[in-house]
PDB file of C-alpha atoms and ligand atoms in Angstrom:
ATOM      1  CA  PRO T   1      -6.032 -17.554  11.244  1.00  0.00           C
ATOM      2  CA  PRO T   2      -7.738 -14.707   9.359  1.00  0.00           C
ATOM      3  CA  ASP T   3      -8.844 -15.186   5.737  1.00  0.00           C
ATOM      4  CA  SER T   4      -5.686 -13.829   4.088  1.00  0.00           C
ATOM      5  CA  GLU T   5      -7.358 -12.962   0.765  1.00  0.00           C
ATOM      6  CA  GLU T   6     -10.133 -10.961   2.451  1.00  0.00           C
ATOM      7  CA  LEU T   7      -7.682  -9.350   4.857  1.00  0.00           C
ATOM      8  CA  GLY T   8      -5.354  -8.471   1.972  1.00  0.00           C
ATOM      9  CA  ARG T   9      -8.101  -6.857  -0.118  1.00  0.00           C
ATOM     10  CA  ALA T  10      -9.369  -4.893   2.880  1.00  0.00           C
ATOM     11  CA  THR T  11      -5.888  -3.762   3.864  1.00  0.00           C
ATOM     12  CA  TRP T  12      -4.916  -2.671   0.341  1.00  0.00           C
ATOM     13  CA  THR T  13      -8.243  -0.822   0.059  1.00  0.00           C
ATOM     14  CA  PHE T  14      -7.498   1.044   3.271  1.00  0.00           C
ATOM     15  CA  LEU T  15      -3.879   1.799   2.342  1.00  0.00           C
ATOM     16  CA  HIS T  16      -4.470   2.881  -1.282  1.00  0.00           C
ATOM     17  CA  THR T  17      -7.510   4.978  -0.340  1.00  0.00           C
ATOM     18  CA  THR T  18      -5.640   6.648   2.512  1.00  0.00           C
ATOM     19  CA  ALA T  19      -2.736   7.379   0.143  1.00  0.00           C
ATOM     20  CA  ALA T  20      -5.121   8.755  -2.511  1.00  0.00           C
ATOM     21  CA  TYR T  21      -6.517  11.251   0.021  1.00  0.00           C
ATOM     22  CA  TYR T  22      -3.209  12.017   1.774  1.00  0.00           C
ATOM     23  CA  PRO T  23      -2.386  15.744   1.488  1.00  0.00           C
ATOM     24  CA  GLU T  24      -0.339  17.117  -1.412  1.00  0.00           C
ATOM     25  CA  ARG T  25       1.668  18.944   1.257  1.00  0.00           C
ATOM     26  CA  PRO T  26       1.424  16.952   4.487  1.00  0.00           C
ATOM     27  CA  SER T  27       2.383  18.540   7.788  1.00  0.00           C
ATOM     28  CA  PRO T  28       5.343  17.103   9.688  1.00  0.00           C
ATOM     29  CA  ALA T  29       2.859  15.350  12.004  1.00  0.00           C
ATOM     30  CA  GLN T  30       0.985  13.832   9.054  1.00  0.00           C
ATOM     31  CA  ARG T  31       4.250  12.566   7.542  1.00  0.00           C
ATOM     32  CA  ALA T  32       5.377  11.111  10.842  1.00  0.00           C
ATOM     33  CA  ASN T  33       2.057   9.366  11.397  1.00  0.00           C
ATOM     34  CA  MET T  34       2.022   7.935   7.874  1.00  0.00           C
ATOM     35  CA  LEU T  35       5.548   6.560   8.422  1.00  0.00           C
ATOM     36  CA  THR T  36       4.387   5.010  11.680  1.00  0.00           C
ATOM     37  CA  LEU T  37       1.361   3.473   9.971  1.00  0.00           C
ATOM     38  CA  ILE T  38       3.526   1.921   7.237  1.00  0.00           C
ATOM     39  CA  ARG T  39       6.234   0.742   9.625  1.00  0.00           C
ATOM     40  CA  SER T  40       3.678  -0.845  11.923  1.00  0.00           C
ATOM     41  CA  LEU T  41       2.583  -3.298   9.220  1.00  0.00           C
ATOM     42  CA  PRO T  42       5.672  -5.542   9.425  1.00  0.00           C
ATOM     43  CA  VAL T  43       5.199  -5.624  13.198  1.00  0.00           C
ATOM     44  CA  LEU T  44       1.421  -6.081  13.443  1.00  0.00           C
ATOM     45  CA  TYR T  45      -0.029  -7.416  10.172  1.00  0.00           C
ATOM     46  CA  PRO T  46      -1.590 -10.760  11.111  1.00  0.00           C
ATOM     47  CA  CYS T  47      -0.036 -12.799   8.293  1.00  0.00           C
ATOM     48  CA  THR T  48       3.490 -13.398   9.517  1.00  0.00           C
ATOM     49  CA  HIS T  49       5.226 -14.267   6.252  1.00  0.00           C
ATOM     50  CA  CYS T  50       3.412 -11.407   4.472  1.00  0.00           C
ATOM     51  CA  ALA T  51       4.519  -9.029   7.213  1.00  0.00           C
ATOM     52  CA  ASP T  52       8.130 -10.293   7.109  1.00  0.00           C
ATOM     53  CA  ASP T  53       8.416  -9.929   3.327  1.00  0.00           C
ATOM     54  CA  PHE T  54       6.820  -6.480   3.438  1.00  0.00           C
ATOM     55  CA  GLY T  55       9.303  -5.481   6.145  1.00  0.00           C
ATOM     56  CA  GLN T  56      12.216  -6.577   3.944  1.00  0.00           C
ATOM     57  CA  ASP T  57      10.772  -4.708   0.956  1.00  0.00           C
ATOM     58  CA  ILE T  58      10.342  -1.408   2.799  1.00  0.00           C
ATOM     59  CA  LYS T  59      13.880  -1.660   4.152  1.00  0.00           C
ATOM     60  CA  VAL T  60      15.163  -1.583   0.574  1.00  0.00           C
ATOM     61  CA  ASN T  61      12.482   0.779  -0.773  1.00  0.00           C
ATOM     62  CA  ALA T  62      12.068   3.584   1.748  1.00  0.00           C
ATOM     63  CA  PRO T  63       8.513   4.915   2.142  1.00  0.00           C
ATOM     64  CA  ASP T  64       7.854   8.162   0.247  1.00  0.00           C
ATOM     65  CA  VAL T  65       5.607  10.177   2.558  1.00  0.00           C
ATOM     66  CA  SER T  66       6.381  13.529   0.870  1.00  0.00           C
ATOM     67  CA  GLY T  67       2.877  13.898  -0.561  1.00  0.00           C
ATOM     68  CA  ARG T  68      -0.080  12.067  -2.087  1.00  0.00           C
ATOM     69  CA  VAL T  69       1.426  11.584  -5.561  1.00  0.00           C
ATOM     70  CA  GLY T  70       4.673  10.090  -4.295  1.00  0.00           C
ATOM     71  CA  LEU T  71       2.995   8.005  -1.624  1.00  0.00           C
ATOM     72  CA  SER T  72       0.403   6.582  -4.032  1.00  0.00           C
ATOM     73  CA  LYS T  73       3.152   5.585  -6.480  1.00  0.00           C
ATOM     74  CA  TRP T  74       5.356   4.085  -3.765  1.00  0.00           C
ATOM     75  CA  LEU T  75       2.464   2.040  -2.402  1.00  0.00           C
ATOM     76  CA  CYS T  76       1.445   0.884  -5.881  1.00  0.00           C
ATOM     77  CA  GLU T  77       4.989  -0.356  -6.441  1.00  0.00           C
ATOM     78  CA  ARG T  78       4.987  -2.236  -3.126  1.00  0.00           C
ATOM     79  CA  HIS T  79       1.642  -3.850  -3.991  1.00  0.00           C
ATOM     80  CA  ASN T  80       3.080  -4.812  -7.389  1.00  0.00           C
ATOM     81  CA  GLU T  81       5.963  -6.563  -5.626  1.00  0.00           C
ATOM     82  CA  VAL T  82       3.391  -8.695  -3.807  1.00  0.00           C
ATOM     83  CA  ASN T  83       1.435  -9.223  -7.039  1.00  0.00           C
ATOM     84  CA  LYS T  84       4.606 -10.507  -8.744  1.00  0.00           C
ATOM     85  CA  LYS T  85       5.426 -12.795  -5.840  1.00  0.00           C
ATOM     86  CA  LEU T  86       1.926 -14.290  -6.045  1.00  0.00           C
ATOM     87  CA  GLY T  87       1.984 -14.587  -9.864  1.00  0.00           C
ATOM     88  CA  LYS T  88      -0.735 -11.947 -10.253  1.00  0.00           C
ATOM     89  CA  ALA T  89      -0.836  -9.303 -12.986  1.00  0.00           C
ATOM     90  CA  THR T  90       0.873  -6.038 -12.078  1.00  0.00           C
ATOM     91  CA  PHE T  91      -1.149  -2.828 -11.872  1.00  0.00           C
ATOM     92  CA  ASP T  92      -0.457   0.308 -13.966  1.00  0.00           C
ATOM     93  CA  CYS T  93       0.639   2.845 -11.359  1.00  0.00           C
ATOM     94  CA  ALA T  94      -0.532   5.722 -13.592  1.00  0.00           C
ATOM     95  CA  LYS T  95      -4.059   4.540 -12.761  1.00  0.00           C
ATOM     96  CA  THR T  96      -3.997   4.688  -8.970  1.00  0.00           C
ATOM     97  CA  ASP T  97      -6.175   7.836  -8.781  1.00  0.00           C
ATOM     98  CA  GLU T  98      -8.657   6.430 -11.270  1.00  0.00           C
ATOM     99  CA  ARG T  99      -8.941   3.266  -9.176  1.00  0.00           C
ATOM    100  CA  TRP T 100      -8.727   4.688  -5.650  1.00  0.00           C
ATOM    101  CA  LYS T 101      -9.708   8.373  -5.802  1.00  0.00           C
ATOM    102  CA  ASP T 102     -11.685   9.522  -8.819  1.00  0.00           C
ATOM    103  CA  GLY T 103     -13.112   6.276 -10.158  1.00  0.00           C
ATOM    104  CA  PRO T 104     -16.316   4.453  -9.227  1.00  0.00           C
ATOM    105  CA  GLY T 105     -14.468   1.633  -7.439  1.00  0.00           C
ATOM    106  CA  ASP T 106     -15.684  -1.956  -7.434  1.00  0.00           C
TER     107      ASP T 106
HETATM  108  P1  FAD X   1      -5.539  -7.498  -4.154  1.00  0.00           P
HETATM  109  O1  FAD X   1      -4.106  -7.782  -4.481  1.00  0.00           O
HETATM  110  O2  FAD X   1      -5.963  -7.568  -2.737  1.00  0.00           O
HETATM  111  O3  FAD X   1      -5.889  -6.053  -4.740  1.00  0.00           O
HETATM  112  C1  FAD X   1      -7.149  -5.429  -4.495  1.00  0.00           C
HETATM  113  C2  FAD X   1      -7.409  -4.464  -5.629  1.00  0.00           C
HETATM  114  O4  FAD X   1      -6.366  -3.506  -5.665  1.00  0.00           O
HETATM  115  C3  FAD X   1      -7.369  -5.098  -7.011  1.00  0.00           C
HETATM  116  O5  FAD X   1      -8.588  -5.626  -7.382  1.00  0.00           O
HETATM  117  C4  FAD X   1      -6.950  -3.938  -7.903  1.00  0.00           C
HETATM  118  O6  FAD X   1      -8.088  -3.183  -8.286  1.00  0.00           O
HETATM  119  C5  FAD X   1      -6.118  -3.082  -7.001  1.00  0.00           C
HETATM  120  N1  FAD X   1      -4.683  -3.214  -7.217  1.00  0.00           N
HETATM  121  C6  FAD X   1      -3.962  -4.340  -7.551  1.00  0.00           C
HETATM  122  N2  FAD X   1      -2.660  -4.074  -7.594  1.00  0.00           N
HETATM  123  C7  FAD X   1      -2.530  -2.750  -7.302  1.00  0.00           C
HETATM  124  C8  FAD X   1      -1.413  -1.885  -7.198  1.00  0.00           C
HETATM  125  N3  FAD X   1      -0.167  -2.313  -7.416  1.00  0.00           N
HETATM  126  N4  FAD X   1      -1.634  -0.589  -6.895  1.00  0.00           N
HETATM  127  C9  FAD X   1      -2.897  -0.136  -6.680  1.00  0.00           C
HETATM  128  N5  FAD X   1      -3.992  -0.904  -6.737  1.00  0.00           N
HETATM  129  C10 FAD X   1      -3.808  -2.207  -7.061  1.00  0.00           C
HETATM  130  N6  FAD X   1      -0.866 -12.633   0.264  1.00  0.00           N
HETATM  131  C11 FAD X   1      -0.103 -13.753   0.182  1.00  0.00           C
HETATM  132  O7  FAD X   1      -0.626 -14.827  -0.152  1.00  0.00           O
HETATM  133  N7  FAD X   1       1.240 -13.709   0.454  1.00  0.00           N
HETATM  134  C12 FAD X   1       1.862 -12.563   0.838  1.00  0.00           C
HETATM  135  O8  FAD X   1       3.067 -12.556   1.110  1.00  0.00           O
HETATM  136  C13 FAD X   1       1.077 -11.381   0.959  1.00  0.00           C
HETATM  137  N8  FAD X   1       1.629 -10.225   1.382  1.00  0.00           N
HETATM  138  C14 FAD X   1       0.841  -9.152   1.594  1.00  0.00           C
HETATM  139  C15 FAD X   1       1.409  -7.986   2.122  1.00  0.00           C
HETATM  140  C16 FAD X   1       0.618  -6.885   2.398  1.00  0.00           C
HETATM  141  C17 FAD X   1       1.250  -5.650   3.009  1.00  0.00           C
HETATM  142  C18 FAD X   1      -0.775  -6.930   2.135  1.00  0.00           C
HETATM  143  C19 FAD X   1      -1.652  -5.748   2.454  1.00  0.00           C
HETATM  144  C20 FAD X   1      -1.337  -8.074   1.590  1.00  0.00           C
HETATM  145  C21 FAD X   1      -0.552  -9.190   1.313  1.00  0.00           C
HETATM  146  N9  FAD X   1      -1.098 -10.363   0.783  1.00  0.00           N
HETATM  147  C22 FAD X   1      -0.310 -11.468   0.653  1.00  0.00           C
HETATM  148  C23 FAD X   1      -2.499 -10.396   0.289  1.00  0.00           C
HETATM  149  C24 FAD X   1      -2.516 -10.207  -1.245  1.00  0.00           C
HETATM  150  O9  FAD X   1      -1.739  -9.074  -1.634  1.00  0.00           O
HETATM  151  C25 FAD X   1      -3.944  -9.976  -1.795  1.00  0.00           C
HETATM  152  O10 FAD X   1      -4.586  -8.949  -1.053  1.00  0.00           O
HETATM  153  C26 FAD X   1      -4.844 -11.205  -1.779  1.00  0.00           C
HETATM  154  O11 FAD X   1      -4.177 -12.273  -2.438  1.00  0.00           O
HETATM  155  C27 FAD X   1      -6.175 -10.925  -2.523  1.00  0.00           C
HETATM  156  O12 FAD X   1      -5.826 -10.563  -3.860  1.00  0.00           O
HETATM  157  P2  FAD X   1      -6.815  -9.972  -4.915  1.00  0.00           P
HETATM  158  O13 FAD X   1      -6.424 -10.584  -6.233  1.00  0.00           O
HETATM  159  O14 FAD X   1      -8.235 -10.071  -4.482  1.00  0.00           O
HETATM  160  O15 FAD X   1      -6.469  -8.410  -5.052  1.00  0.00           O
END
């Protein structure tokens, strides 16, 4: 199976960066495609229990694809759910732009 830590870091990097650069006012097509991207994770993400738990989470917490601010916050909260499950520190969702858009990265 894939290295789940490496896959996780890469996937979060892709998702948070894509959210950080998502339009303030997305077109209907951009919203629809973002919803499809998010909803495809529980179906396709190659860590089955991760995918199942994420699918349950997004059933309860509907994706906010209204614009970059809402999407970045929603995604940060979903990542924090995983952080809590794994006993990791939670991330301050006021700092998503600093980490994923404006900041130097790591
Ligand atoms: P990661 O959690 O990968 O985070 C990478 C970087 O993102 C951090 O260094 C930090 O700078 C930043 N960051 C951290 N939290 C946030 C946040 N809330 N918002 C914005 N930025 C943040 N692993 C499992 O073992 N079990 C699971 O059930 C599981 N489910 C997953 C579900 C999904 C959808 C994804 C994408 C990954 C999942 N993973 C799971 C992998 C796990 O979340 C981590 O990616 C992996 O453990 C490596 O962790 P890490 O400490 O290197 O940092």
